[in-house]
mmCIF file of C-alpha atoms and ligand atoms in Angstrom:
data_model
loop_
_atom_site.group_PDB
_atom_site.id
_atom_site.type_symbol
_atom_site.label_atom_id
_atom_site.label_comp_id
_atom_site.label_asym_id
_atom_site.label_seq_id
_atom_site.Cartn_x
_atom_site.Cartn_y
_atom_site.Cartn_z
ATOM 1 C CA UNK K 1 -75.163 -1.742 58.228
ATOM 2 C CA UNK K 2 -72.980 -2.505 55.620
ATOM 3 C CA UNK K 3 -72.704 -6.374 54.072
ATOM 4 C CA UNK K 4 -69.607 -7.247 55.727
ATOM 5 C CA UNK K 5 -71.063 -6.245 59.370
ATOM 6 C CA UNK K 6 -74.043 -8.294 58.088
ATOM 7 C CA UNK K 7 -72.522 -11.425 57.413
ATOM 8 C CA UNK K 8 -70.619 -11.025 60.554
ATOM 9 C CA UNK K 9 -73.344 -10.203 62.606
ATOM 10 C CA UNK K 10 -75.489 -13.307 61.482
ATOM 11 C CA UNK K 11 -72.717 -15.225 61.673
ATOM 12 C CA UNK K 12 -72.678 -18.322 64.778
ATOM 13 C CA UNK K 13 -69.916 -17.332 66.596
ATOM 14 C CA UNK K 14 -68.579 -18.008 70.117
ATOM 15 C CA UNK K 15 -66.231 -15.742 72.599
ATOM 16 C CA UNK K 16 -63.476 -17.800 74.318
ATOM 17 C CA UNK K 17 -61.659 -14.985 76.262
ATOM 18 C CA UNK K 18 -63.742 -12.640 78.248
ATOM 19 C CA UNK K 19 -63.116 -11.593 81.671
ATOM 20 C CA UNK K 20 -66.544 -11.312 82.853
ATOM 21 C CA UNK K 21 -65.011 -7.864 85.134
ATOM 22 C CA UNK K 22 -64.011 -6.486 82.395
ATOM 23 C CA UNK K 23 -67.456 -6.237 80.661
ATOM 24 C CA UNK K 24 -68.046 -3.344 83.634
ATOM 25 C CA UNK K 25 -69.100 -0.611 81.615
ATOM 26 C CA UNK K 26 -68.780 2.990 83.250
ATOM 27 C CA UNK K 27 -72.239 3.237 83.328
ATOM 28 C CA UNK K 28 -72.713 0.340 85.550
ATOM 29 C CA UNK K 29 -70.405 1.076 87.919
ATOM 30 C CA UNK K 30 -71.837 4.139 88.500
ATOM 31 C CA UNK K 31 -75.001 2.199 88.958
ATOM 32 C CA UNK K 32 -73.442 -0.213 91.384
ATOM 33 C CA UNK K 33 -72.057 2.184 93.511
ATOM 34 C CA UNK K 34 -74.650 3.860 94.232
ATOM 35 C CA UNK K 35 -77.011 0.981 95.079
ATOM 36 C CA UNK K 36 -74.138 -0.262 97.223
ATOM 37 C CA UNK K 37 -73.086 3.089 98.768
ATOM 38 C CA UNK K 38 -69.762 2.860 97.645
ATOM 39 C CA UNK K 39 -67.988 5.885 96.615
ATOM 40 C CA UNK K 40 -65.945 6.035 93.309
ATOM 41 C CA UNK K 41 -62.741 8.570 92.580
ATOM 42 C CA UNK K 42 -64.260 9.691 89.530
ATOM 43 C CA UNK K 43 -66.677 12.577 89.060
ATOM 44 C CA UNK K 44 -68.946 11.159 85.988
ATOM 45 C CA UNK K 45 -69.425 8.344 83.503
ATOM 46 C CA UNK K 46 -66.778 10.668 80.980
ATOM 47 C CA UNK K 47 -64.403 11.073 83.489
ATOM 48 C CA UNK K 48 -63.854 7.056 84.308
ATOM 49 C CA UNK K 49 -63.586 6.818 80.240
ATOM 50 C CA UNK K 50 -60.592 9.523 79.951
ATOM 51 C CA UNK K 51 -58.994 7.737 82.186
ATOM 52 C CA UNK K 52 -58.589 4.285 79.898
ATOM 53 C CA UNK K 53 -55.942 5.336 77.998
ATOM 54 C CA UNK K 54 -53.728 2.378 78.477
ATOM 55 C CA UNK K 55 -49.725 2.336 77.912
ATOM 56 C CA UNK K 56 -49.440 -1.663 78.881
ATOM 57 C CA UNK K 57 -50.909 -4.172 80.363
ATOM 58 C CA UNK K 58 -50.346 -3.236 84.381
ATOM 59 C CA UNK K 59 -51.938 0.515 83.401
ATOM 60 C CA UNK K 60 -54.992 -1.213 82.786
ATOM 61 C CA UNK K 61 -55.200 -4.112 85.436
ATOM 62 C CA UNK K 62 -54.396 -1.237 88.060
ATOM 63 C CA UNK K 63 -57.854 0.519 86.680
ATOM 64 C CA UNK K 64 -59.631 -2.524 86.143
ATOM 65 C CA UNK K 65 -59.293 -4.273 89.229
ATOM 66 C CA UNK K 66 -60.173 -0.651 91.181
ATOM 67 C CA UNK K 67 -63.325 -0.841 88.872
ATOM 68 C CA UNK K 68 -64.422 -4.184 90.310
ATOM 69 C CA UNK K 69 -65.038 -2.994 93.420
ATOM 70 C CA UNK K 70 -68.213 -2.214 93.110
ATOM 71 C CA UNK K 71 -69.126 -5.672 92.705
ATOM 72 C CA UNK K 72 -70.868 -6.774 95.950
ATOM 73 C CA UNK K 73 -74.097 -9.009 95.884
ATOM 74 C CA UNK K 74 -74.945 -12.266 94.132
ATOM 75 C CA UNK K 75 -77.440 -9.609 92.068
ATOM 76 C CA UNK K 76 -74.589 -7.185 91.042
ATOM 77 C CA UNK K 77 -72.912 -10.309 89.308
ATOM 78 C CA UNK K 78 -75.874 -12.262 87.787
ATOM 79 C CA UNK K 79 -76.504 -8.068 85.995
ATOM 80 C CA UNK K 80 -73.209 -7.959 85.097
ATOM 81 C CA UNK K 81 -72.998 -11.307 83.008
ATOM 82 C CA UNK K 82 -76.697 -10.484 81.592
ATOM 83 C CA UNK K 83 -75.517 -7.336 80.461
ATOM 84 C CA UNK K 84 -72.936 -8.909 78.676
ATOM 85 C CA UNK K 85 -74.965 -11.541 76.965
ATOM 86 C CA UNK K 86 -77.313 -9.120 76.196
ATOM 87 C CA UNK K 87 -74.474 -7.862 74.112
ATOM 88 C CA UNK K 88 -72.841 -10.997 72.633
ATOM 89 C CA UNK K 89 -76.075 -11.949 71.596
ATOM 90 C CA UNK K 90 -76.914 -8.897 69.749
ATOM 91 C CA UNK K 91 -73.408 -9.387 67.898
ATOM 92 C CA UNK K 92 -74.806 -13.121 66.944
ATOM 93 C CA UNK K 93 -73.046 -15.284 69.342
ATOM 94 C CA UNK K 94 -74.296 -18.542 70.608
ATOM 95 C CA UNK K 95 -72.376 -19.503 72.739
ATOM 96 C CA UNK K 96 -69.316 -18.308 75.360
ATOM 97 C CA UNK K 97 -66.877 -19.427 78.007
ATOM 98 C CA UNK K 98 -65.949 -16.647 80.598
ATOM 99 C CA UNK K 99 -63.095 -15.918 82.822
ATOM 100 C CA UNK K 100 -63.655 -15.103 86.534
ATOM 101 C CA UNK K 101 -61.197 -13.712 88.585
ATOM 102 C CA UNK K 102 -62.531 -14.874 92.149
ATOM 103 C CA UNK K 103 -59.618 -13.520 94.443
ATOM 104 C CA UNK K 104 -60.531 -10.020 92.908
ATOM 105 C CA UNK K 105 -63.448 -10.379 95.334
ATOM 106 C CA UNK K 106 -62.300 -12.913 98.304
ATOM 107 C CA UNK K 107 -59.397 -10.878 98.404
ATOM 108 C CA UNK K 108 -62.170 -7.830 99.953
ATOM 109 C CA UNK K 109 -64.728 -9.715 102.058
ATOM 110 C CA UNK K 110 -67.246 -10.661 99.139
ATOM 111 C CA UNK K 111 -67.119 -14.644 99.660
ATOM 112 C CA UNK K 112 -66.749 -17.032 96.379
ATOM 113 C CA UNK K 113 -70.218 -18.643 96.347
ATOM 114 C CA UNK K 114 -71.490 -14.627 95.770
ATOM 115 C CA UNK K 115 -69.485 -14.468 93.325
ATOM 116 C CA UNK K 116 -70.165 -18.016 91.741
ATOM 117 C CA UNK K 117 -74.050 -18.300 92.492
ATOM 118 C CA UNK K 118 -74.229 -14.823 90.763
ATOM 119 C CA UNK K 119 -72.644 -15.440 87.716
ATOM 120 C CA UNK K 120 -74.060 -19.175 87.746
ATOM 121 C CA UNK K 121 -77.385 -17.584 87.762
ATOM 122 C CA UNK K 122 -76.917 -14.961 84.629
ATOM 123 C CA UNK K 123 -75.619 -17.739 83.129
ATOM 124 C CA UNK K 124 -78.255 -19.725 82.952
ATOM 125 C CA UNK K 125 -80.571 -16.397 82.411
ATOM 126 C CA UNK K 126 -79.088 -16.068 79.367
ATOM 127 C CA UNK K 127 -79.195 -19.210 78.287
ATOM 128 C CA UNK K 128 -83.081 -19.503 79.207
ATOM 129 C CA UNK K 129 -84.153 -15.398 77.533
ATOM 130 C CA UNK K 130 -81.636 -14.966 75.276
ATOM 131 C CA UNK K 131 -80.673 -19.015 74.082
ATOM 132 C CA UNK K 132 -76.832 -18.256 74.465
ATOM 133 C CA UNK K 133 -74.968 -21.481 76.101
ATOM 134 C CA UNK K 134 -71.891 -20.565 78.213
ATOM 135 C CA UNK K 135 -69.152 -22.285 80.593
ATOM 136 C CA UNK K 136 -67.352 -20.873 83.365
ATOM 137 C CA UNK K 137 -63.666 -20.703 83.848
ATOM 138 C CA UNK K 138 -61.581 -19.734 87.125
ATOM 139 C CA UNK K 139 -58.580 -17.700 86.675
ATOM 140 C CA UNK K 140 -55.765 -17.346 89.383
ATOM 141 C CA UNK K 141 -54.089 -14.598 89.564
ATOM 142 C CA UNK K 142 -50.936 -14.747 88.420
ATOM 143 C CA UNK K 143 -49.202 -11.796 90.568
ATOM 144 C CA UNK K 144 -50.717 -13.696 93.788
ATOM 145 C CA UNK K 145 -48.822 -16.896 95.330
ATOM 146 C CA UNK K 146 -49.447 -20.457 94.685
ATOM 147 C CA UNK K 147 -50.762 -21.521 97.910
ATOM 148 C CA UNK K 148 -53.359 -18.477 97.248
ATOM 149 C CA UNK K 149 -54.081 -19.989 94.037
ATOM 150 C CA UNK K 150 -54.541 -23.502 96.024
ATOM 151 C CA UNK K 151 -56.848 -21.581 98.880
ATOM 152 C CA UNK K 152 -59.109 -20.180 95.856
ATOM 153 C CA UNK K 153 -59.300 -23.610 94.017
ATOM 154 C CA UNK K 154 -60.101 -25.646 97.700
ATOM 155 C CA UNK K 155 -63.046 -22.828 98.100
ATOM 156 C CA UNK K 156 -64.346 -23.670 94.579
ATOM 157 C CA UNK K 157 -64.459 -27.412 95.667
ATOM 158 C CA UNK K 158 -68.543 -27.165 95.773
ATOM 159 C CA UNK K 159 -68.946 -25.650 92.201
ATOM 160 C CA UNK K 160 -66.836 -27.836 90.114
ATOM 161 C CA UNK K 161 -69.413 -29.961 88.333
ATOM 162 C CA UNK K 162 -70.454 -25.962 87.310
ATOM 163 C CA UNK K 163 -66.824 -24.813 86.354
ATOM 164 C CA UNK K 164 -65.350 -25.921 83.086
ATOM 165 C CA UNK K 165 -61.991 -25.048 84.005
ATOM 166 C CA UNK K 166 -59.014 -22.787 85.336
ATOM 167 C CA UNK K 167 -57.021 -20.185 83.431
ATOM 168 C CA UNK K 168 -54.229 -18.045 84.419
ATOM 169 C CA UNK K 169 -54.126 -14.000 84.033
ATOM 170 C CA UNK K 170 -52.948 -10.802 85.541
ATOM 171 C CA UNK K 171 -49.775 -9.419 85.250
ATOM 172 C CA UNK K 172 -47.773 -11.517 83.355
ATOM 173 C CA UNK K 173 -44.064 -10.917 83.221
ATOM 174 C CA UNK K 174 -42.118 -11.692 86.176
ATOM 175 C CA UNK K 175 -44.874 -14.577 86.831
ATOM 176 C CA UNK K 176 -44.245 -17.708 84.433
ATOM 177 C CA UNK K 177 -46.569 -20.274 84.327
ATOM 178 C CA UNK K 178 -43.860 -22.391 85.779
ATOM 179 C CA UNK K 179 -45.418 -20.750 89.566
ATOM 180 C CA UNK K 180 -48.788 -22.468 88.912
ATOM 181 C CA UNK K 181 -47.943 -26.050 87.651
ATOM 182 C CA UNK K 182 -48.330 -27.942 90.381
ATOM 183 C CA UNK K 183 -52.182 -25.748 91.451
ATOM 184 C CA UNK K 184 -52.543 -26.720 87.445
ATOM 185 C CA UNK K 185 -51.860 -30.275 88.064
ATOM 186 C CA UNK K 186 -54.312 -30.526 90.907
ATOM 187 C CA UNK K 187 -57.194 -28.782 88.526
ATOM 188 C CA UNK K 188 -56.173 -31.366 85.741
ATOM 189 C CA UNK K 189 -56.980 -34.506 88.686
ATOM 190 C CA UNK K 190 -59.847 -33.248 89.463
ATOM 191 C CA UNK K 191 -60.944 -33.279 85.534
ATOM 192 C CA UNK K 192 -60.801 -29.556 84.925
ATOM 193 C CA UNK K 193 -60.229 -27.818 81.878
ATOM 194 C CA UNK K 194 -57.459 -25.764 81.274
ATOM 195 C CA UNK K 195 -55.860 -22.527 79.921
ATOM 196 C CA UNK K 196 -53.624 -19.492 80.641
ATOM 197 C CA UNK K 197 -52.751 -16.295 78.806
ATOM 198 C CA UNK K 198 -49.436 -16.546 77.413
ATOM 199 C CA UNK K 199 -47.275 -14.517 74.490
ATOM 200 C CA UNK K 200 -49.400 -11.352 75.467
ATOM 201 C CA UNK K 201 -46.847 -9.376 76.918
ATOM 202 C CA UNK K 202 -44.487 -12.351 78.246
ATOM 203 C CA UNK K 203 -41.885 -13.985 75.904
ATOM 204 C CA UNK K 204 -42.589 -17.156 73.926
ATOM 205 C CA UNK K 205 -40.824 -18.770 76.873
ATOM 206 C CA UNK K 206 -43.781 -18.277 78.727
ATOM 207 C CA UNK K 207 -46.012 -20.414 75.988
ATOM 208 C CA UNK K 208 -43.375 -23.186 76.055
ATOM 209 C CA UNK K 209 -44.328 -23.365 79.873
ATOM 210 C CA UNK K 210 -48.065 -23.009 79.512
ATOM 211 C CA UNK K 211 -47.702 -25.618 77.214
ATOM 212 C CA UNK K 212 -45.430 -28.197 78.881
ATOM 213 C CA UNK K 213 -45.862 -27.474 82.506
ATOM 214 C CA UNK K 214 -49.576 -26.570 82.671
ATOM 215 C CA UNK K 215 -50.640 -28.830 79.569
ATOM 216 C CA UNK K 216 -52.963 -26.143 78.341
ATOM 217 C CA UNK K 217 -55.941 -27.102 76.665
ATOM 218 C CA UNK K 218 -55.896 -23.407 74.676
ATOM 219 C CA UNK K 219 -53.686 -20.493 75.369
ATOM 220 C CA UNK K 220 -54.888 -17.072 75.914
ATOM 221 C CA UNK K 221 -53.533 -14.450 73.269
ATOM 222 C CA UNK K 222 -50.460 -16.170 72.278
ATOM 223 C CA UNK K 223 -49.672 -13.021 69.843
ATOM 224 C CA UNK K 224 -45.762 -13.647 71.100
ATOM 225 C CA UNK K 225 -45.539 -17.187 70.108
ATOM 226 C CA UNK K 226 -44.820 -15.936 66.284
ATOM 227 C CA UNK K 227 -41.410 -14.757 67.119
ATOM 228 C CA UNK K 228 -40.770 -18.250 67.371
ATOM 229 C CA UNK K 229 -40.934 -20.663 64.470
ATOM 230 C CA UNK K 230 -40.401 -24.204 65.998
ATOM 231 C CA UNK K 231 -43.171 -22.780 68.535
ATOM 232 C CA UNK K 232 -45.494 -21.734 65.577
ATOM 233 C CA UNK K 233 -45.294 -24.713 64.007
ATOM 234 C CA UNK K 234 -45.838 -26.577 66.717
ATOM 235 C CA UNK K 235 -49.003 -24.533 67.767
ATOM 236 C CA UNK K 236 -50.131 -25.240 64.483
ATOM 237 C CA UNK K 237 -49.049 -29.249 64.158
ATOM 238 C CA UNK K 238 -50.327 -29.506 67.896
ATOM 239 C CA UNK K 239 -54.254 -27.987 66.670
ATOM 240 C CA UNK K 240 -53.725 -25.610 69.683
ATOM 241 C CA UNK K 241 -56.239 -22.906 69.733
ATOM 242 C CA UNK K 242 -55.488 -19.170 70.560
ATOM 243 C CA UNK K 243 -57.695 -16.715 71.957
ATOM 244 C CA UNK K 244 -56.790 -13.330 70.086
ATOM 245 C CA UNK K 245 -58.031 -10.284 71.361
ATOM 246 C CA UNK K 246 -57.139 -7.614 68.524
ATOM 247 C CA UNK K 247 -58.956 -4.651 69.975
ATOM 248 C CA UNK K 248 -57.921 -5.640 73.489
ATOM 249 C CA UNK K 249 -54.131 -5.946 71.555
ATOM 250 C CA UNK K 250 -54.314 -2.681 70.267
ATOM 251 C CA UNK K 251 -55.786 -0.671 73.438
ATOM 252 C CA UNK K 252 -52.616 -2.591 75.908
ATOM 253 C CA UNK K 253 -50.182 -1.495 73.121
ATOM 254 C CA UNK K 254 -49.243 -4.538 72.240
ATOM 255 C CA UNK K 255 -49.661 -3.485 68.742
ATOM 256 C CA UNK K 256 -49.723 -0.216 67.379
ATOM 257 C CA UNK K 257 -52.167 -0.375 65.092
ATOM 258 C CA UNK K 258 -54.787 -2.712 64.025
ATOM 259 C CA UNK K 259 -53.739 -3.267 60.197
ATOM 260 C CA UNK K 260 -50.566 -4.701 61.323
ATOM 261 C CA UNK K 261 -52.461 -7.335 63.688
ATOM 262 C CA UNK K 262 -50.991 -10.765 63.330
ATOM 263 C CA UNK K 263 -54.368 -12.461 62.885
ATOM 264 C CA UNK K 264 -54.265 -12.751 59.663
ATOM 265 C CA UNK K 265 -50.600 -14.113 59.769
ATOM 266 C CA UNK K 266 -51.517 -16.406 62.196
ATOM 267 C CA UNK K 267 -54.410 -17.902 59.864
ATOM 268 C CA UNK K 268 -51.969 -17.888 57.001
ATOM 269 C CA UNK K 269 -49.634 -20.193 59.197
ATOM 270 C CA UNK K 270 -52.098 -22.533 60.138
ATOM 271 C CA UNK K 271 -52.962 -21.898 63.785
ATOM 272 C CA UNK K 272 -56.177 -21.883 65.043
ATOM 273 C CA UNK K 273 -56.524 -18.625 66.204
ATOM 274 C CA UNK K 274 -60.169 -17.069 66.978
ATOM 275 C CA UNK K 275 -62.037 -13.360 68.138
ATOM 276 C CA UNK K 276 -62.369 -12.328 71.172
ATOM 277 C CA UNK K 277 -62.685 -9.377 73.137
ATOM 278 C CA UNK K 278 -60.890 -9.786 76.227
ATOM 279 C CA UNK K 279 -62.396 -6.886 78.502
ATOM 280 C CA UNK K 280 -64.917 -4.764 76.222
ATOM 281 C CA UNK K 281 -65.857 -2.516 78.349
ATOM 282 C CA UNK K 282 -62.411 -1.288 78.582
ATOM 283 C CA UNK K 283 -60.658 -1.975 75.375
ATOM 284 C CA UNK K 284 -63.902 0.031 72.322
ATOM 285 C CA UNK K 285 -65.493 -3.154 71.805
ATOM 286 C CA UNK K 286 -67.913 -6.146 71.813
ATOM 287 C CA UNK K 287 -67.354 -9.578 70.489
ATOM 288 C CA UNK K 288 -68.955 -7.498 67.126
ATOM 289 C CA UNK K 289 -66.932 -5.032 67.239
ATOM 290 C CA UNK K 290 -63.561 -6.709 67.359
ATOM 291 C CA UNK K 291 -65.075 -8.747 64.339
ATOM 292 C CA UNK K 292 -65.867 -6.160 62.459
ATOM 293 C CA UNK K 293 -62.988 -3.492 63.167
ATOM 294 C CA UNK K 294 -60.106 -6.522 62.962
ATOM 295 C CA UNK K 295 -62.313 -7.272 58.867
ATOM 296 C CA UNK K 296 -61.889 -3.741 57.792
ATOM 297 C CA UNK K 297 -58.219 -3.466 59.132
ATOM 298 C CA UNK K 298 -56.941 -6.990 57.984
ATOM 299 C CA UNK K 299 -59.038 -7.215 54.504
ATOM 300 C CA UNK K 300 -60.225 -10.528 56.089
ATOM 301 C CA UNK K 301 -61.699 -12.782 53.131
ATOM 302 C CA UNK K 302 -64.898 -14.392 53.301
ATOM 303 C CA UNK K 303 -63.222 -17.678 54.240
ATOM 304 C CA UNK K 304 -61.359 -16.524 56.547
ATOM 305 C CA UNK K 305 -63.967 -15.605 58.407
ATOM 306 C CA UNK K 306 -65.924 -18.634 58.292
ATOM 307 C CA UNK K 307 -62.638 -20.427 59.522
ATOM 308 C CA UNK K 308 -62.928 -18.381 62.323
ATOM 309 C CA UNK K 309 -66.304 -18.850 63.153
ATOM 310 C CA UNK K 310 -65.269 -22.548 63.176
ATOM 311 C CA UNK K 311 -62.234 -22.143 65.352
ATOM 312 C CA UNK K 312 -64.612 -20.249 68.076
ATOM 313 C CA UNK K 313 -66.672 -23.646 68.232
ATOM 314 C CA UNK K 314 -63.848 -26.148 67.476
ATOM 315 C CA UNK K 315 -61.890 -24.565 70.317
ATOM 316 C CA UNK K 316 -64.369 -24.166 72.471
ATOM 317 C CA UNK K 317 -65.185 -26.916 75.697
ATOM 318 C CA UNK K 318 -68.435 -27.489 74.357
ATOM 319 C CA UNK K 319 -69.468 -31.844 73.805
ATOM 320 C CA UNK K 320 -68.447 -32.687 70.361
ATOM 321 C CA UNK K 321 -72.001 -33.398 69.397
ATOM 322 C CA UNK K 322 -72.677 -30.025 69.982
ATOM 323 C CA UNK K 323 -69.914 -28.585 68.053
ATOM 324 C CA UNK K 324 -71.289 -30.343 65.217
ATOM 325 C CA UNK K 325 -74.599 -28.976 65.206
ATOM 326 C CA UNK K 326 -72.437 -25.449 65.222
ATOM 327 C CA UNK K 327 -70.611 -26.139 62.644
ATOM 328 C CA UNK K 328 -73.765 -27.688 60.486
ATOM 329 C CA UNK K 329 -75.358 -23.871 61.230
ATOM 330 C CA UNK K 330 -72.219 -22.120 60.446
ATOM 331 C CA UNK K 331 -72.442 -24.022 56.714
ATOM 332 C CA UNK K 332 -76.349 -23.467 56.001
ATOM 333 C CA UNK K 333 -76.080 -19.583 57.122
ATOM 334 C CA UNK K 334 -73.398 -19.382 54.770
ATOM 335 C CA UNK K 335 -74.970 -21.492 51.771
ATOM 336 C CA UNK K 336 -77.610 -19.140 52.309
ATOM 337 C CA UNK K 337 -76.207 -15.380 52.344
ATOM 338 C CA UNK K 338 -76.385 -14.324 48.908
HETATM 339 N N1 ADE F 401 -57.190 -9.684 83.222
HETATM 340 C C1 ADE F 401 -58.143 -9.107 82.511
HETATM 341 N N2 ADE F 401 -57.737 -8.883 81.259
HETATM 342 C C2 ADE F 401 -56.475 -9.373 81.172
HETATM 343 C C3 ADE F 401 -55.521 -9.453 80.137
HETATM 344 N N3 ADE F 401 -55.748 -8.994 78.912
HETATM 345 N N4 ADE F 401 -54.332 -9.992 80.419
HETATM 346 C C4 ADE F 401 -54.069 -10.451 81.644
HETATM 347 N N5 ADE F 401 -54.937 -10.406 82.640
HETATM 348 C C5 ADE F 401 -56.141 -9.867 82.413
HETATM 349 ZN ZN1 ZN F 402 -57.547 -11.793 78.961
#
């Protein structure tokens, strides 16, 4: 291990965009499938791998959402998010807030408490084996109706002291946050958090609405915004977190390569941006791995890394009296790496 992976790896960090279904690895769903008798269209482990080679967004949520149907019992979901912790925490995180995508499931016969109680239950695994906090986050898909949206937030009535918030994903042009704002609004009343992923394929237009009509509490990629400067400088003036995923950026094609990733633009400018890594399993990397790999490409200095660090923690829905203890570790790990 080199120093810079070193420093990164010790580094506290926290993951703010993960889509718990897309930490599947190939592996797994081999695994899955067979416990669950379900038959898969691909011959081997090497075979579902060639086939992630992405040209946009809907290439990959076709294959993704195909891959989640192995999912079926409460145990298949608590494995999958101790898998992933298992990862994050190798990669020195301490903390992460994960996206699931509930009418992925409902939508086939396997009922939302499965789903909930399962992840619920790796949560709190992790936290107990592994001493990695996280918070859970509902997103609606986007390419499904609002009164869906509505159904799927009425059947999550029973966990919402347990879910931090909503968020907003799928395929995103031709569905503007605009469609959601009033299932948004009725999150917001009953005290939820909230978020949506916006600029990652759809126009800045589309973080204008996040913004105004959803009153996001953090937007989801955002990479778009930068083609606007009033909305840039807003985002900055405004504090408004992003949730970059430069791995996951460059596997969608949303870049072509990582050196010219806006990350370290969007730094440079002010905004809060942070790491993440979106759906590992699919996109070459762990929370680590985007760290590292988005370092090498972008020359990232020393403080910027730190300030990213922060951002993860700053940005995150944790109690402010917890931030601060993250923030207090982030400074004596630092003081201390010679
Ligand atoms: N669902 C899982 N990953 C996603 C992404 N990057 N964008 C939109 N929806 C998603
Ligand atoms: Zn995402």
């Amino acid at each position: 291990m080199d120093r810079l992976e070193e420093f990164i790896r010790g580094l506290p960090k926290a993951e703010l965009h993960l889509h718990i279904e897309g930490s599947l690895e190939p592996e797994q769903m081999f695994a899955f499938a067979r416990r669950n008798g379900i038959e898969l269209p691909f011959a081997d482990v090497e075979a579902v791998r060639a086939a992630y080679a992405f040209s946009n967004l809907q290439d990959f949520l076709d294959i993704y959402y195909q891959g989640a149907r192995v999912l079926l019992t409460q145990q298949d979901f608590q494995d999958l998010a101790m898998a992933y912790f298992r990862r994050i925490a190798a990669d020195g995180a301490r903390h992460a807030e994960i996206f699931f995508d509930p009418q992925t499931h409902t939508e086939r016969g396997v009922a939302f408490p499965v789903v909930a109680e399962g992840l619920l239950a790796g949560m709190a695994q992790a936290q107990a084996e592994l001493g990695v906090s996280s918070k859970l986050i509902l997103c609606f898909l986007r390419h499904l109706s609002e009164d869906e949206a509505f159904e799927t937030l009425s059947q999550a009535e029973p966990y919402l002291d347990r879910i931090v918030g909503v968020g907003l994903d799928s395929s995103e042009i031709g569905h503007p946050p605009a469609k959601f704002a009033r299932v948004f609004a009725a999150a917001r009343a009953k005290g939820l958090k909230t978020v949506a992923h916006a600029g990652e394929e759809g126009p800045p237009d589309y973080v204008y609405q996040a913004l105004d009509l959803l009153e996001v509490d953090r937007i989801d990629h955002g990479n778009r915004a930068l083609e606007d400067d009033a909305l840039t400088e807003r985002l900055a003036r405004e504090g408004m977190t992003l949730t970059v995923c430069p791995l996951s950026n460059l596997k969608l094609c949303v870049i072509d390569d990582l050196v010219v990733h806006p990350l370290k633009t969007m730094l440079a400018l002010g905004l809060r941006a942070t790491i993440n890594s979106d759906d590992p399993a699919y996109f070459g990397g762990y929370l680590g791995q985007n760290w590292t790999r988005t370092a090498e490409a972008l020359d990232l200095s020393r403080d910027e890394l730190v300030t990213l660090a922060r951002n993860s923690f700053t940005g995150s829905f944790l109690a402010p009296d917890e931030i601060t203890v993250h923030l207090a570790e982030i400074d004596r790990y630092v003081a201390g790496f010679a």
